[in-house]
Tab-separated table of C-alpha atoms in Angstrom:
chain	number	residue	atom	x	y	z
A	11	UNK	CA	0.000	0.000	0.000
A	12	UNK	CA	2.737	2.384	0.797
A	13	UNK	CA	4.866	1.754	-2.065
A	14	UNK	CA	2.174	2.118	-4.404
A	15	UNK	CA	1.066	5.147	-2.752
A	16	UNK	CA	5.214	6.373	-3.004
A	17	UNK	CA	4.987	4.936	-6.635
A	18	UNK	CA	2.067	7.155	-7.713
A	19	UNK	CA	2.876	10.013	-5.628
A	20	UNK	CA	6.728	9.887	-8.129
A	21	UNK	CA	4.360	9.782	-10.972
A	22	UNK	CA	2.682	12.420	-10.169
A	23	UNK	CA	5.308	14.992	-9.759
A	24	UNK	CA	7.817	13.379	-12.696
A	25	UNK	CA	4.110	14.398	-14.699
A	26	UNK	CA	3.977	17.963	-13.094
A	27	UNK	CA	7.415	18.712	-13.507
A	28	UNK	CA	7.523	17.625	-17.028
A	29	UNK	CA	4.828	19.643	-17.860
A	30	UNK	CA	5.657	22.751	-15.156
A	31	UNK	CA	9.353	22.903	-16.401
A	32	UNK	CA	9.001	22.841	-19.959
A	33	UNK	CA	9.926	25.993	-22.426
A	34	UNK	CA	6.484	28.170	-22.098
A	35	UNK	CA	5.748	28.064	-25.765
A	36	UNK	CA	5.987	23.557	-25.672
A	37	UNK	CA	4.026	23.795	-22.137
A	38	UNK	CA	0.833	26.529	-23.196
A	39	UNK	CA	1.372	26.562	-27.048
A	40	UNK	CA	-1.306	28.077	-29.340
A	41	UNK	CA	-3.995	29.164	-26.443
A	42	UNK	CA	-7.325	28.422	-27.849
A	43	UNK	CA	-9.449	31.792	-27.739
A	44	UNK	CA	-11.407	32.239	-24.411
A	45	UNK	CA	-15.080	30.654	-24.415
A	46	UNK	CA	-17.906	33.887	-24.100
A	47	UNK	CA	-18.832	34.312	-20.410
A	48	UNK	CA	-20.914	31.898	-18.764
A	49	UNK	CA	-24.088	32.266	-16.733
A	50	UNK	CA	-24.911	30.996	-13.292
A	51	UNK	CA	-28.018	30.261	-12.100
A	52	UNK	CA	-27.661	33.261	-9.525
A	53	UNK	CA	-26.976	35.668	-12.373
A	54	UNK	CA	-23.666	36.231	-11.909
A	55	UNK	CA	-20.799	35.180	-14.278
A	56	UNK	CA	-18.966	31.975	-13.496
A	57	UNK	CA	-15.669	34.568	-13.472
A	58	UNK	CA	-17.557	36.777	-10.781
A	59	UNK	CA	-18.610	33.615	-8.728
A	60	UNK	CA	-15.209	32.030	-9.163
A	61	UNK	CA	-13.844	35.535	-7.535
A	62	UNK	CA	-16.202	35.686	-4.819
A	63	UNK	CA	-15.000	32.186	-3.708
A	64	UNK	CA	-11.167	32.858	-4.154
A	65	UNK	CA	-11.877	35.895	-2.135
A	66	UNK	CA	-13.880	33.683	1.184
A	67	UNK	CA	-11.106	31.394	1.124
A	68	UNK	CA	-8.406	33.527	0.876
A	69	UNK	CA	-10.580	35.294	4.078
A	70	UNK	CA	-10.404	31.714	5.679
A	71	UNK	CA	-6.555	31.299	5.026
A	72	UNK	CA	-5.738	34.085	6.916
A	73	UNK	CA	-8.250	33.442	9.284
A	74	UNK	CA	-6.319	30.012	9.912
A	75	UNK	CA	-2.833	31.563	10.006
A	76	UNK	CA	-4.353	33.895	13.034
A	77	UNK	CA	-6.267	30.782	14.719
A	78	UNK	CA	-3.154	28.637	13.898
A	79	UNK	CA	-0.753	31.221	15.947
A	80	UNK	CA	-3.214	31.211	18.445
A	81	UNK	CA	-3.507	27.440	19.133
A	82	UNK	CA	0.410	27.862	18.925
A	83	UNK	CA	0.655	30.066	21.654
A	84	UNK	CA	-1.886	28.393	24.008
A	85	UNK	CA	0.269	25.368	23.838
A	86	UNK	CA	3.512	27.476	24.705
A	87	UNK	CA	1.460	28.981	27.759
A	88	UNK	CA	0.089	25.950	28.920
A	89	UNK	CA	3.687	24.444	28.699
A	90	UNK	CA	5.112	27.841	31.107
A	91	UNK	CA	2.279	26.974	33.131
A	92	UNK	CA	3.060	23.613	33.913
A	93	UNK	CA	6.783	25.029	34.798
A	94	UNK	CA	5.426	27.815	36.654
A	95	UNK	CA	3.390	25.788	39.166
A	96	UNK	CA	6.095	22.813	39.225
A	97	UNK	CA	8.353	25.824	40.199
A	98	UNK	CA	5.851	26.900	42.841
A	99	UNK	CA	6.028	23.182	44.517
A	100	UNK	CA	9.331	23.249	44.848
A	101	UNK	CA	9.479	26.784	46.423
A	102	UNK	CA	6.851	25.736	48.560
A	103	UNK	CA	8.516	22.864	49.895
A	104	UNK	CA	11.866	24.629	50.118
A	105	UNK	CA	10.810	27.425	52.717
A	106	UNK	CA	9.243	24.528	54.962
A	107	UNK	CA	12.444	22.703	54.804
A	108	UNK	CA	14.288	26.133	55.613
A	109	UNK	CA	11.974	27.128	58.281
A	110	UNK	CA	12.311	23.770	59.921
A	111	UNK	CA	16.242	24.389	59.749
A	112	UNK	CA	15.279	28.044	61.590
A	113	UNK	CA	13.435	26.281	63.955
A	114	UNK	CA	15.763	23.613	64.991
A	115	UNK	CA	18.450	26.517	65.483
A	116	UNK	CA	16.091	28.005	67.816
A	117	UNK	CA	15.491	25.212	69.495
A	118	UNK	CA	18.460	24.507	69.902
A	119	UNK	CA	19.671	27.782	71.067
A	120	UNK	CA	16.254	27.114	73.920
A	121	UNK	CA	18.174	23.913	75.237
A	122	UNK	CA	21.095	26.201	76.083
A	123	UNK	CA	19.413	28.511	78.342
A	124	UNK	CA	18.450	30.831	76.326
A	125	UNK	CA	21.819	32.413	76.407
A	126	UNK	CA	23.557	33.859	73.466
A	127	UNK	CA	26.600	31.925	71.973
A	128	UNK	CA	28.415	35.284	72.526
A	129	UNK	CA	27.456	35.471	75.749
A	130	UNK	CA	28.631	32.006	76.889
A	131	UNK	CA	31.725	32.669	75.086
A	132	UNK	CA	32.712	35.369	76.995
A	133	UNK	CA	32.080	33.670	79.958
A	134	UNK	CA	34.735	31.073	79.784
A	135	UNK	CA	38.435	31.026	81.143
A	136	UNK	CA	39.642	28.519	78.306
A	137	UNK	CA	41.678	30.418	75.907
A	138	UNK	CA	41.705	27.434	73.650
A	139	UNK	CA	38.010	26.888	74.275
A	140	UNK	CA	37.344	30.651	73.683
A	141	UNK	CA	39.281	30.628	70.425
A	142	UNK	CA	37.885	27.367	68.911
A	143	UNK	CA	34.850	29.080	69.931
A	144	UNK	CA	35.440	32.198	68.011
A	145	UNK	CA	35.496	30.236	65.209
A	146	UNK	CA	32.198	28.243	65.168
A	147	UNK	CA	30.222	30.803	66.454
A	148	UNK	CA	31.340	32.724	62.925
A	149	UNK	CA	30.631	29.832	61.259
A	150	UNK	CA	27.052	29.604	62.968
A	151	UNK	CA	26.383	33.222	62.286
A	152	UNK	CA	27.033	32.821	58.768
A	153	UNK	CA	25.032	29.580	58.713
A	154	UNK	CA	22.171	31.681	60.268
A	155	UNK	CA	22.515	34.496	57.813
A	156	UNK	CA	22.659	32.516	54.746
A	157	UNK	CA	19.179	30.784	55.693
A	158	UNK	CA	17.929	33.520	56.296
A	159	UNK	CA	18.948	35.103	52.984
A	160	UNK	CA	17.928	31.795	51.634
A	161	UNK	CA	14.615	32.059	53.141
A	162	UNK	CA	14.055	35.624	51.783
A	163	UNK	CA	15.169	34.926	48.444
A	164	UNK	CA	12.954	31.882	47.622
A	165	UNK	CA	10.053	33.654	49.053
A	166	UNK	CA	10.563	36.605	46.491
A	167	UNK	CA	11.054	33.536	44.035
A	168	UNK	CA	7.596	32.023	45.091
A	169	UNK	CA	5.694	35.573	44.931
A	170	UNK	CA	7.420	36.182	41.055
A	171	UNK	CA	6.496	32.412	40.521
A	172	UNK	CA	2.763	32.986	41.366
A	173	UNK	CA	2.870	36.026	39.578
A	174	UNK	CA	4.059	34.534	36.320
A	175	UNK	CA	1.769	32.058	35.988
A	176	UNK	CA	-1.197	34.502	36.676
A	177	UNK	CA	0.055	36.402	34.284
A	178	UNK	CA	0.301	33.217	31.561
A	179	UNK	CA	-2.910	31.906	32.944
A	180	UNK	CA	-4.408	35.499	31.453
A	181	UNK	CA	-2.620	35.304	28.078
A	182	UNK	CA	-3.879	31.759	27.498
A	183	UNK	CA	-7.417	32.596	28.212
A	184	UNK	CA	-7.064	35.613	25.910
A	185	UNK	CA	-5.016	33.378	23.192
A	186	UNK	CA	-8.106	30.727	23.599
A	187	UNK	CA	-10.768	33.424	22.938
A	188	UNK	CA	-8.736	34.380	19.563
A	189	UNK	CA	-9.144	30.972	18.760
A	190	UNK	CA	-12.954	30.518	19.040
A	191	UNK	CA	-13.632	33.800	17.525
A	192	UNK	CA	-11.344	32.551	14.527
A	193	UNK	CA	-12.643	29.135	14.264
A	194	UNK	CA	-15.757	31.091	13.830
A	195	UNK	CA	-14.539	33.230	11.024
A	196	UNK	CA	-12.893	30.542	9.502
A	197	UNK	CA	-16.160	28.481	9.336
A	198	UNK	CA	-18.370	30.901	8.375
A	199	UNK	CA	-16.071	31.785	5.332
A	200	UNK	CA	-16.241	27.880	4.004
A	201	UNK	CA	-19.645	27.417	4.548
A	202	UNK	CA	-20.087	30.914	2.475
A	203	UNK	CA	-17.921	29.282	-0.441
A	204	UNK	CA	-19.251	26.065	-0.362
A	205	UNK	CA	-22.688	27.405	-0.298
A	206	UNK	CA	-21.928	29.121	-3.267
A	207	UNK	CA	-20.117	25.783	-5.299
A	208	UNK	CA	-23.314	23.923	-4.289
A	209	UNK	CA	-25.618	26.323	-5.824
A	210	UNK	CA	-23.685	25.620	-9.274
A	211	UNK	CA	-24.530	22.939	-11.635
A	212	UNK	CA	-22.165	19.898	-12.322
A	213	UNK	CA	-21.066	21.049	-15.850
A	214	UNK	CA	-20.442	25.251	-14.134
A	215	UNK	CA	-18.537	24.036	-11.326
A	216	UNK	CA	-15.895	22.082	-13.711
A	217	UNK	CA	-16.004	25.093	-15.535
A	218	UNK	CA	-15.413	27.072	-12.130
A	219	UNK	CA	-12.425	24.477	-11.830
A	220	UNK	CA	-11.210	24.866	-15.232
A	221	UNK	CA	-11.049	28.990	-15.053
A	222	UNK	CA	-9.335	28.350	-11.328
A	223	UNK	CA	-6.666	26.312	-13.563
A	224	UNK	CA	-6.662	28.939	-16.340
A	225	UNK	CA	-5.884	31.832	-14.070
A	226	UNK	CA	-2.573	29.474	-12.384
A	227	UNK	CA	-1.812	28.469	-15.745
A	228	UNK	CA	-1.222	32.246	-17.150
A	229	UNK	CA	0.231	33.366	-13.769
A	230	UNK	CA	2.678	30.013	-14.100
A	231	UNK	CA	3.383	31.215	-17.962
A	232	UNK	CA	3.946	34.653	-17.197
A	233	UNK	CA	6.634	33.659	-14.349
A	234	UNK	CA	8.295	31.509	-16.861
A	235	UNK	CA	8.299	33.290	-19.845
A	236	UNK	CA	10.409	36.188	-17.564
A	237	UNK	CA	13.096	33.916	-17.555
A	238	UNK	CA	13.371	33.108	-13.808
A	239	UNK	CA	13.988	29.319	-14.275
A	240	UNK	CA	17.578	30.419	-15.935
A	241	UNK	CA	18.778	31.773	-12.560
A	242	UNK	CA	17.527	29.489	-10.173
A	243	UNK	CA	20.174	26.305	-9.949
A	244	UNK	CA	21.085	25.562	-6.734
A	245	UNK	CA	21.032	22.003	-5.418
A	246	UNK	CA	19.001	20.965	-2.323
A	247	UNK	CA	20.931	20.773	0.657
A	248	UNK	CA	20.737	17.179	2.405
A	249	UNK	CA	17.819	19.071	4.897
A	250	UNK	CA	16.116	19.922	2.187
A	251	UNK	CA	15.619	16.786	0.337
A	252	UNK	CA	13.894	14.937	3.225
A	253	UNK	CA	12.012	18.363	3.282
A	254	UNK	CA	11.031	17.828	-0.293
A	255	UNK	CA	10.759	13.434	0.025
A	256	UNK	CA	8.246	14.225	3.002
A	257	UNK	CA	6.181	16.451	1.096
A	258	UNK	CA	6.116	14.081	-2.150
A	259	UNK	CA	4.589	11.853	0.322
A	260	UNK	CA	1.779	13.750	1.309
A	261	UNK	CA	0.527	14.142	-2.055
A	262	UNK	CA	-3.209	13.426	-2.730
A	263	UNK	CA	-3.934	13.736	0.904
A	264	UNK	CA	-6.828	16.431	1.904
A	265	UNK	CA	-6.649	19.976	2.981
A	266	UNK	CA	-8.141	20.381	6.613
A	267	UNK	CA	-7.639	23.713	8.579
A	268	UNK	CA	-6.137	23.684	11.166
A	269	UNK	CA	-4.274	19.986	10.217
A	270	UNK	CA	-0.663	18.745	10.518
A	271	UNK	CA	-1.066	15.512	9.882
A	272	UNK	CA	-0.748	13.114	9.286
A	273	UNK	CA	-3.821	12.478	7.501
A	274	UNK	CA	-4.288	15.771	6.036
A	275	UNK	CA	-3.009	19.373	5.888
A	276	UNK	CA	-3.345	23.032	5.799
A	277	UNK	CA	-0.468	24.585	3.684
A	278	UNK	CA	1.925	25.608	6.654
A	279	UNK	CA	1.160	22.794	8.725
A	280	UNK	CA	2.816	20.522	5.304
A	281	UNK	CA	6.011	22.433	5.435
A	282	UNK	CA	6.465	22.612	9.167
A	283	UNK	CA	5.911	19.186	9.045
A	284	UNK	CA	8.087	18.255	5.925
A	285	UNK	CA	11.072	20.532	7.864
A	286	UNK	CA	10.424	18.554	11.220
A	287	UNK	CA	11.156	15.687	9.384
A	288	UNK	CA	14.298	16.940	7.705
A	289	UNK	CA	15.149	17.570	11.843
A	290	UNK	CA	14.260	21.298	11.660
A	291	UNK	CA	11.440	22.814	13.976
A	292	UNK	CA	10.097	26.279	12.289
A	293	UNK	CA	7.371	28.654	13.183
A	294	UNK	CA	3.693	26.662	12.350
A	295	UNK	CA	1.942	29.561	10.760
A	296	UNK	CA	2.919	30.847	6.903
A	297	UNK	CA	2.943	34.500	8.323
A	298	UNK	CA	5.298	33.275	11.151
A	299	UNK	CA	7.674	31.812	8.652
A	300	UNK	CA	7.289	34.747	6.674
A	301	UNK	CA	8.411	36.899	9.635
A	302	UNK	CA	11.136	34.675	11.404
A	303	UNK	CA	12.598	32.685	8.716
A	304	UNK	CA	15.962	33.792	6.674
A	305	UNK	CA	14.941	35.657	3.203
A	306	UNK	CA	16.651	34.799	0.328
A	307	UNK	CA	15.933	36.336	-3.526
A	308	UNK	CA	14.091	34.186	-5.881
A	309	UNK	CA	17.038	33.671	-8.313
A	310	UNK	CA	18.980	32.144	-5.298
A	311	UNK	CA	16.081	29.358	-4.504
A	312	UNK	CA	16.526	25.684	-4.452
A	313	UNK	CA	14.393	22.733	-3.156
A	314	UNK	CA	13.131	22.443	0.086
A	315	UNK	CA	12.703	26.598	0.670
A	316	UNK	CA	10.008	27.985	1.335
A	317	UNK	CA	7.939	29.895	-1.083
A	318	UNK	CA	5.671	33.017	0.598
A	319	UNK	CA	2.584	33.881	-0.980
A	320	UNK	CA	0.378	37.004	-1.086
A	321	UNK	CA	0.735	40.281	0.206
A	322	UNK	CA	-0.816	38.959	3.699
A	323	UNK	CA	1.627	36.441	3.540
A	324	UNK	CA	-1.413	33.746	3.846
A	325	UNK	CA	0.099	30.667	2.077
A	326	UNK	CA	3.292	28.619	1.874
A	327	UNK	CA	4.473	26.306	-0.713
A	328	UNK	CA	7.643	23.891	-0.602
A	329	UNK	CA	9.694	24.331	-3.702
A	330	UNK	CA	10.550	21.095	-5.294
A	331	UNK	CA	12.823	22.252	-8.323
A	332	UNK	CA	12.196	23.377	-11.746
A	333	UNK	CA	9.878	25.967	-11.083
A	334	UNK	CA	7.351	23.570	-9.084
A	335	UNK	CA	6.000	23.586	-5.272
A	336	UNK	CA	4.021	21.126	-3.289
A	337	UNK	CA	1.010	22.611	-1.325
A	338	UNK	CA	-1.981	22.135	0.226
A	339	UNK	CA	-4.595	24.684	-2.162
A	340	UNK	CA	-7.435	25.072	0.218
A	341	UNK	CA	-10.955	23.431	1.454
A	342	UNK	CA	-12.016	21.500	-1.139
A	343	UNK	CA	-8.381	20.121	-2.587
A	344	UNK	CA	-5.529	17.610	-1.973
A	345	UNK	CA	-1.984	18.118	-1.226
A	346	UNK	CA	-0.512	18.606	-5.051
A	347	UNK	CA	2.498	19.853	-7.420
A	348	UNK	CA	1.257	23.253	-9.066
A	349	UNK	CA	3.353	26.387	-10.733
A	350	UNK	CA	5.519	27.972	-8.592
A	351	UNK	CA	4.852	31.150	-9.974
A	352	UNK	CA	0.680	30.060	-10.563
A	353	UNK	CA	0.073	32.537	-7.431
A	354	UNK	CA	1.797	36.190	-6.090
A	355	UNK	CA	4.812	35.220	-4.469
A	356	UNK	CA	6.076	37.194	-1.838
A	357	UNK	CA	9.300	36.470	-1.130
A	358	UNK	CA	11.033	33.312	-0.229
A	359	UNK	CA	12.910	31.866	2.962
A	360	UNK	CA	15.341	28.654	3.683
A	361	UNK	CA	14.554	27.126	6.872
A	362	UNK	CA	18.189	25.582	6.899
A	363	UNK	CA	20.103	28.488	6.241
């Protein structure tokens, strides 16, 4: 089962690449004129409908990028707060054990009389008494003073402690009401596009499909035809080909918001997951890796970077060589090989570098 799916998933991006690498005029040659505008049942042209969908899921992409980095951070608070109150236990238990220490000194001081150490030191006639004495008496009033200092500083510790993780608890609350008001944007914006697919006829929504692959196919001509593939050489670096292996792997499985696996995807939960496999850990969100990752210009790409899209910065692509990527498209679509240059592109940054 796995090797066939390994088998097909080579297939399908030797096929892609043959096609997505070849000289524009072999790949798009003689472009049949367009077919007149076509009607939907609401009305509205097929291009206009086809918009309005690109547009709610391009909504619900960044709306996953900001519920993404929100689920992110909840986990990272969650983890400071299980620190935090480990770090409180200890505390705790350290003052008892230090006060117990005070109290046995006390105590022991009680059994004497109640006399001070320097007070029964002066009182004796032994010089070799009172000089042995000198010195454990120092020793004792250092001992006392360092508890105490002890005792003061891991009380401060406990009240910064308790502080913290109030302070955490209140971020993660905050971080988990960014989530639910997300996951609410997020699902109103696919029901809104999927209401609108449904609506369409069989025959207009592989139309619909067939203008979506138009529009990638003249963006993916355009970014050939400028000559970029004749600057972009470089060889994958050993990272960057499990990157790229994982990725191949994935193919054909389905988009899912919010998913990393390993059934299906969203399009930066494949390459944070294609890089932790290659043994790097980068940010989960495409605007994260946008924002923390080295940049590096597009004639200086090879496979396994990361390729930024849109001026939001709301999808991610891995680059697998001559001008293709690997992504996961959106609701509705599978992990798959497309243009590089079939959307904006941003900018683009190496994970490895």
């Amino acid at each position: 089962m796995n090797r066939r799916r390994c088998a097909t998933a080579a297939i399908t991006v030797v096929c892609a690449l043959t096609v997505l690498a070849s000289p524009v005029q072999a790949a798009y040659a003689a472009p049949t004129p367009p077919p007149p505008p076509v009607t939907s049942a609401s009305g509205k042209s097929l291009e206009e409908v086809r918009r309005e969908i690109d547009t709610l899921y391009r909504q619900a992409a960044s709306a996953t990028d900001a519920y993404n980095l929100a689920e992110e951070r909840a986990k990272k608070q969650s983890a400071e707060i299980v620190k935090l109150a480990q770090a409180i236990v200890d505390g705790q238990a350290r003052i008892e054990d230090l006060k117990m220490r005070a109290g046995a000194a006390a105590r022991a001081q009680y059994r004497n009389g109640g006399i001070p150490d320097e007070a029964r030191l002066v009182l004796t006639d032994d010089p070799q008494l009172f000089l042995s004495g000198v010195g454990r008496l120092q020793q004792g009033q250092k001992a006392t003073k360092d508890l105490l200092a002890e005792l003061k500083q891991r009380q401060a510790d406990l009240e910064a402690y308790t502080k913290d993780a109030s302070a955490h608890w209140t971020r993660l609350e905050a971080n988990r009401v960014q989530q639910a008001r997300t996951k609410k944007q997020i699902e109103t914006k696919i029901a809104a596009a999927k209401r609108l697919e449904s609506q369409l006829e069989s025959e207009e929504r592989e139309r619909l499909l067939q203008l979506e692959r138009d529009e990638q196919a003249e963006a993916q001509t355009a970014w050939l035809g400028s000559g970029v593939l004749k600057e972009i050489g470089g060889n994958a670096s050993p990272q960057g080909k499990k990157a790229v292996e994982f990725a191949t792997a994935q193919l054909g499985k389905p988009y899912v918001w919010g998913a990393e696996g390993p059934g299906s995807y969203d399009c930066s939960g494949l390459t944070s997951q294609a890089w932790a496999a290659a043994g790097t850990g980068i940010p989960r969100t495409s605007q994260e890796q946008w924002r923390l990752l080295p940049r590096i210009d597009v004639k200086d790409m090879r496979p396994g970077d990361l390729i930024i899209y849109h001026a939001d910065a709301s999808h991610v692509g891995l680059y697998i060589g001559d001008g293709a990527i690997i992504h996961a498209p959106r609701p509705g679509r599978n992990v798959t090989v497309a243009g590089a240059g079939s959307m904006a592109i941003l900018g683009v940054v190496r994970p490895d570098k």
